[in-house]
Amino acid sequence: MNYQLQLRTPDSHGNLVFNTIIFDSFKVNIVERYYGLVPKSCDVLFKVRTLDDRLIKRKDGHVKIRIKDDDYNTYKALLKILGSYEYKNKLISRNDAQQDFVHFILRMVIINYDLT
């Protein structure tokens, strides 16, 4: 499946960071909220939309997912790799790092959404 990863989209500012993963038939919008003078992550939410920006409901009828507990720690670790010195200077495989992040989000989408 083809995808396009957009980290820190232009809408991002101070306390809100927007990341997007665009697939062939849908996209995932990820919102990170931060608080405090020294930004500390508060929570991470994501929603799944069609390419024409219509929200797709989860299996239980709700729209968004809050990433928490072990998944939150995994998310932060994967995001840290995408912002690392090694990633930016191509000392590690960028493709592998991006795929790990996308596969993690895709796993959560498959568990929580019915994409038929």
PDB file of C-alpha atoms in Angstrom:
ATOM      1  CA  MET A   1       0.000   0.000   0.000  1.00  0.00           C
ATOM      2  CA  ASN A   2       1.395   3.367  -0.969  1.00  0.00           C
ATOM      3  CA  TYR A   3       1.528   6.166   1.579  1.00  0.00           C
ATOM      4  CA  GLN A   4       2.794   9.696   2.026  1.00  0.00           C
ATOM      5  CA  LEU A   5       3.979  10.754   5.490  1.00  0.00           C
ATOM      6  CA  GLN A   6       3.687  14.440   6.399  1.00  0.00           C
ATOM      7  CA  LEU A   7       5.245  15.349   9.747  1.00  0.00           C
ATOM      8  CA  ARG A   8       4.522  18.730  11.340  1.00  0.00           C
ATOM      9  CA  THR A   9       2.154  19.990   8.663  1.00  0.00           C
ATOM     10  CA  PRO A  10       1.981  23.775   8.093  1.00  0.00           C
ATOM     11  CA  ASP A  11      -1.055  24.023  10.416  1.00  0.00           C
ATOM     12  CA  SER A  12       1.162  23.025  13.367  1.00  0.00           C
ATOM     13  CA  HIS A  13       1.949  25.661  15.961  1.00  0.00           C
ATOM     14  CA  GLY A  14       3.113  25.965  19.573  1.00  0.00           C
ATOM     15  CA  ASN A  15       0.970  23.569  21.555  1.00  0.00           C
ATOM     16  CA  LEU A  16      -0.533  21.578  18.671  1.00  0.00           C
ATOM     17  CA  VAL A  17       1.364  19.447  16.170  1.00  0.00           C
ATOM     18  CA  PHE A  18      -0.398  17.870  13.203  1.00  0.00           C
ATOM     19  CA  ASN A  19       0.952  14.826  11.369  1.00  0.00           C
ATOM     20  CA  THR A  20      -0.775  13.142   8.441  1.00  0.00           C
ATOM     21  CA  ILE A  21      -0.406   9.810   6.692  1.00  0.00           C
ATOM     22  CA  ILE A  22      -2.120   9.700   3.300  1.00  0.00           C
ATOM     23  CA  PHE A  23      -2.869   6.265   1.857  1.00  0.00           C
ATOM     24  CA  ASP A  24      -4.437   5.388  -1.506  1.00  0.00           C
ATOM     25  CA  SER A  25      -8.034   5.411  -0.214  1.00  0.00           C
ATOM     26  CA  PHE A  26      -7.974   7.186   3.169  1.00  0.00           C
ATOM     27  CA  LYS A  27      -5.828   9.363   5.405  1.00  0.00           C
ATOM     28  CA  VAL A  28      -4.978   9.436   9.097  1.00  0.00           C
ATOM     29  CA  ASN A  29      -4.787  12.785  10.901  1.00  0.00           C
ATOM     30  CA  ILE A  30      -2.672  12.702  14.075  1.00  0.00           C
ATOM     31  CA  VAL A  31      -2.881  15.538  16.610  1.00  0.00           C
ATOM     32  CA  GLU A  32      -0.310  15.913  19.384  1.00  0.00           C
ATOM     33  CA  ARG A  33      -1.115  18.299  22.231  1.00  0.00           C
ATOM     34  CA  TYR A  34       1.592  19.859  24.384  1.00  0.00           C
ATOM     35  CA  TYR A  35       1.428  22.047  27.482  1.00  0.00           C
ATOM     36  CA  GLY A  36       3.769  24.151  29.581  1.00  0.00           C
ATOM     37  CA  LEU A  37       6.618  26.546  28.872  1.00  0.00           C
ATOM     38  CA  VAL A  38       8.915  23.638  28.139  1.00  0.00           C
ATOM     39  CA  PRO A  39       6.589  21.669  25.865  1.00  0.00           C
ATOM     40  CA  LYS A  40       5.611  18.381  27.435  1.00  0.00           C
ATOM     41  CA  SER A  41       3.402  15.959  25.559  1.00  0.00           C
ATOM     42  CA  CYS A  42      -0.077  15.787  26.989  1.00  0.00           C
ATOM     43  CA  ASP A  43      -1.875  13.412  24.648  1.00  0.00           C
ATOM     44  CA  VAL A  44      -2.047  12.114  21.097  1.00  0.00           C
ATOM     45  CA  LEU A  45      -5.269  11.644  19.120  1.00  0.00           C
ATOM     46  CA  PHE A  46      -5.907  10.408  15.623  1.00  0.00           C
ATOM     47  CA  LYS A  47      -8.846  10.321  13.232  1.00  0.00           C
ATOM     48  CA  VAL A  48      -9.343   8.514   9.954  1.00  0.00           C
ATOM     49  CA  ARG A  49     -10.821  10.412   7.006  1.00  0.00           C
ATOM     50  CA  THR A  50     -11.637   9.714   3.399  1.00  0.00           C
ATOM     51  CA  LEU A  51      -9.577  11.583   0.825  1.00  0.00           C
ATOM     52  CA  ASP A  52     -12.421  14.111   0.484  1.00  0.00           C
ATOM     53  CA  ASP A  53     -12.212  14.838   4.265  1.00  0.00           C
ATOM     54  CA  ARG A  54     -15.274  12.920   5.492  1.00  0.00           C
ATOM     55  CA  LEU A  55     -14.710  11.342   8.907  1.00  0.00           C
ATOM     56  CA  ILE A  56     -14.847   7.557   9.159  1.00  0.00           C
ATOM     57  CA  LYS A  57     -16.437   6.216  12.352  1.00  0.00           C
ATOM     58  CA  ARG A  58     -14.818   3.571  14.511  1.00  0.00           C
ATOM     59  CA  LYS A  59     -16.373   0.160  15.055  1.00  0.00           C
ATOM     60  CA  ASP A  60     -18.037   1.494  18.227  1.00  0.00           C
ATOM     61  CA  GLY A  61     -19.449   4.588  16.485  1.00  0.00           C
ATOM     62  CA  HIS A  62     -16.999   7.179  17.815  1.00  0.00           C
ATOM     63  CA  VAL A  63     -14.624   9.147  15.589  1.00  0.00           C
ATOM     64  CA  LYS A  64     -11.248   9.602  17.262  1.00  0.00           C
ATOM     65  CA  ILE A  65      -8.768   7.396  19.105  1.00  0.00           C
ATOM     66  CA  ARG A  66      -6.582   8.510  22.002  1.00  0.00           C
ATOM     67  CA  ILE A  67      -3.194   6.790  22.012  1.00  0.00           C
ATOM     68  CA  LYS A  68      -2.379   5.826  25.602  1.00  0.00           C
ATOM     69  CA  ASP A  69      -0.408   3.471  27.852  1.00  0.00           C
ATOM     70  CA  ASP A  70       2.055   1.163  26.058  1.00  0.00           C
ATOM     71  CA  ASP A  71       0.914   2.364  22.630  1.00  0.00           C
ATOM     72  CA  TYR A  72       1.709   5.943  23.693  1.00  0.00           C
ATOM     73  CA  ASN A  73       5.234   4.960  24.720  1.00  0.00           C
ATOM     74  CA  THR A  74       5.735   3.126  21.422  1.00  0.00           C
ATOM     75  CA  TYR A  75       4.403   6.142  19.486  1.00  0.00           C
ATOM     76  CA  LYS A  76       6.792   8.531  21.249  1.00  0.00           C
ATOM     77  CA  ALA A  77       9.754   6.190  20.657  1.00  0.00           C
ATOM     78  CA  LEU A  78       8.961   5.896  16.935  1.00  0.00           C
ATOM     79  CA  LEU A  79       8.469   9.658  16.642  1.00  0.00           C
ATOM     80  CA  LYS A  80      11.769  10.247  18.439  1.00  0.00           C
ATOM     81  CA  ILE A  81      13.526   8.159  15.777  1.00  0.00           C
ATOM     82  CA  LEU A  82      11.938  10.312  13.039  1.00  0.00           C
ATOM     83  CA  GLY A  83      13.398  13.421  14.688  1.00  0.00           C
ATOM     84  CA  SER A  84      16.800  11.959  15.511  1.00  0.00           C
ATOM     85  CA  TYR A  85      20.199  13.081  14.261  1.00  0.00           C
ATOM     86  CA  GLU A  86      20.718   9.693  12.625  1.00  0.00           C
ATOM     87  CA  TYR A  87      17.444   9.963  10.682  1.00  0.00           C
ATOM     88  CA  LYS A  88      18.030  13.545   9.563  1.00  0.00           C
ATOM     89  CA  ASN A  89      21.574  12.799   8.381  1.00  0.00           C
ATOM     90  CA  LYS A  90      20.637   9.495   6.710  1.00  0.00           C
ATOM     91  CA  LEU A  91      22.771   7.389   9.051  1.00  0.00           C
ATOM     92  CA  ILE A  92      19.836   4.981   9.421  1.00  0.00           C
ATOM     93  CA  SER A  93      17.413   3.839   6.766  1.00  0.00           C
ATOM     94  CA  ARG A  94      14.781   6.567   6.473  1.00  0.00           C
ATOM     95  CA  ASN A  95      12.469   4.192   4.666  1.00  0.00           C
ATOM     96  CA  ASP A  96      12.592   1.625   7.494  1.00  0.00           C
ATOM     97  CA  ALA A  97      12.007   4.285  10.168  1.00  0.00           C
ATOM     98  CA  GLN A  98       9.004   5.694   8.290  1.00  0.00           C
ATOM     99  CA  GLN A  99       7.595   2.221   7.658  1.00  0.00           C
ATOM    100  CA  ASP A 100       7.825   1.322  11.356  1.00  0.00           C
ATOM    101  CA  PHE A 101       5.870   4.476  12.250  1.00  0.00           C
ATOM    102  CA  VAL A 102       3.264   3.951   9.525  1.00  0.00           C
ATOM    103  CA  HIS A 103       2.829   0.254  10.376  1.00  0.00           C
ATOM    104  CA  PHE A 104       2.265   1.138  14.032  1.00  0.00           C
ATOM    105  CA  ILE A 105      -0.478   3.653  13.150  1.00  0.00           C
ATOM    106  CA  LEU A 106      -1.962   1.308  10.547  1.00  0.00           C
ATOM    107  CA  ARG A 107      -2.163  -1.479  13.145  1.00  0.00           C
ATOM    108  CA  MET A 108      -4.206   0.812  15.407  1.00  0.00           C
ATOM    109  CA  VAL A 109      -6.450   1.806  12.491  1.00  0.00           C
ATOM    110  CA  ILE A 110      -7.131  -1.826  11.564  1.00  0.00           C
ATOM    111  CA  ILE A 111      -7.937  -2.745  15.175  1.00  0.00           C
ATOM    112  CA  ASN A 112     -10.364   0.156  15.707  1.00  0.00           C
ATOM    113  CA  TYR A 113     -11.925   0.950  12.328  1.00  0.00           C
ATOM    114  CA  ASP A 114     -13.981  -0.981   9.790  1.00  0.00           C
ATOM    115  CA  LEU A 115     -12.591   0.228   6.452  1.00  0.00           C
ATOM    116  CA  THR A 116     -14.896  -1.645   4.089  1.00  0.00           C
TER     117      THR A 116
END
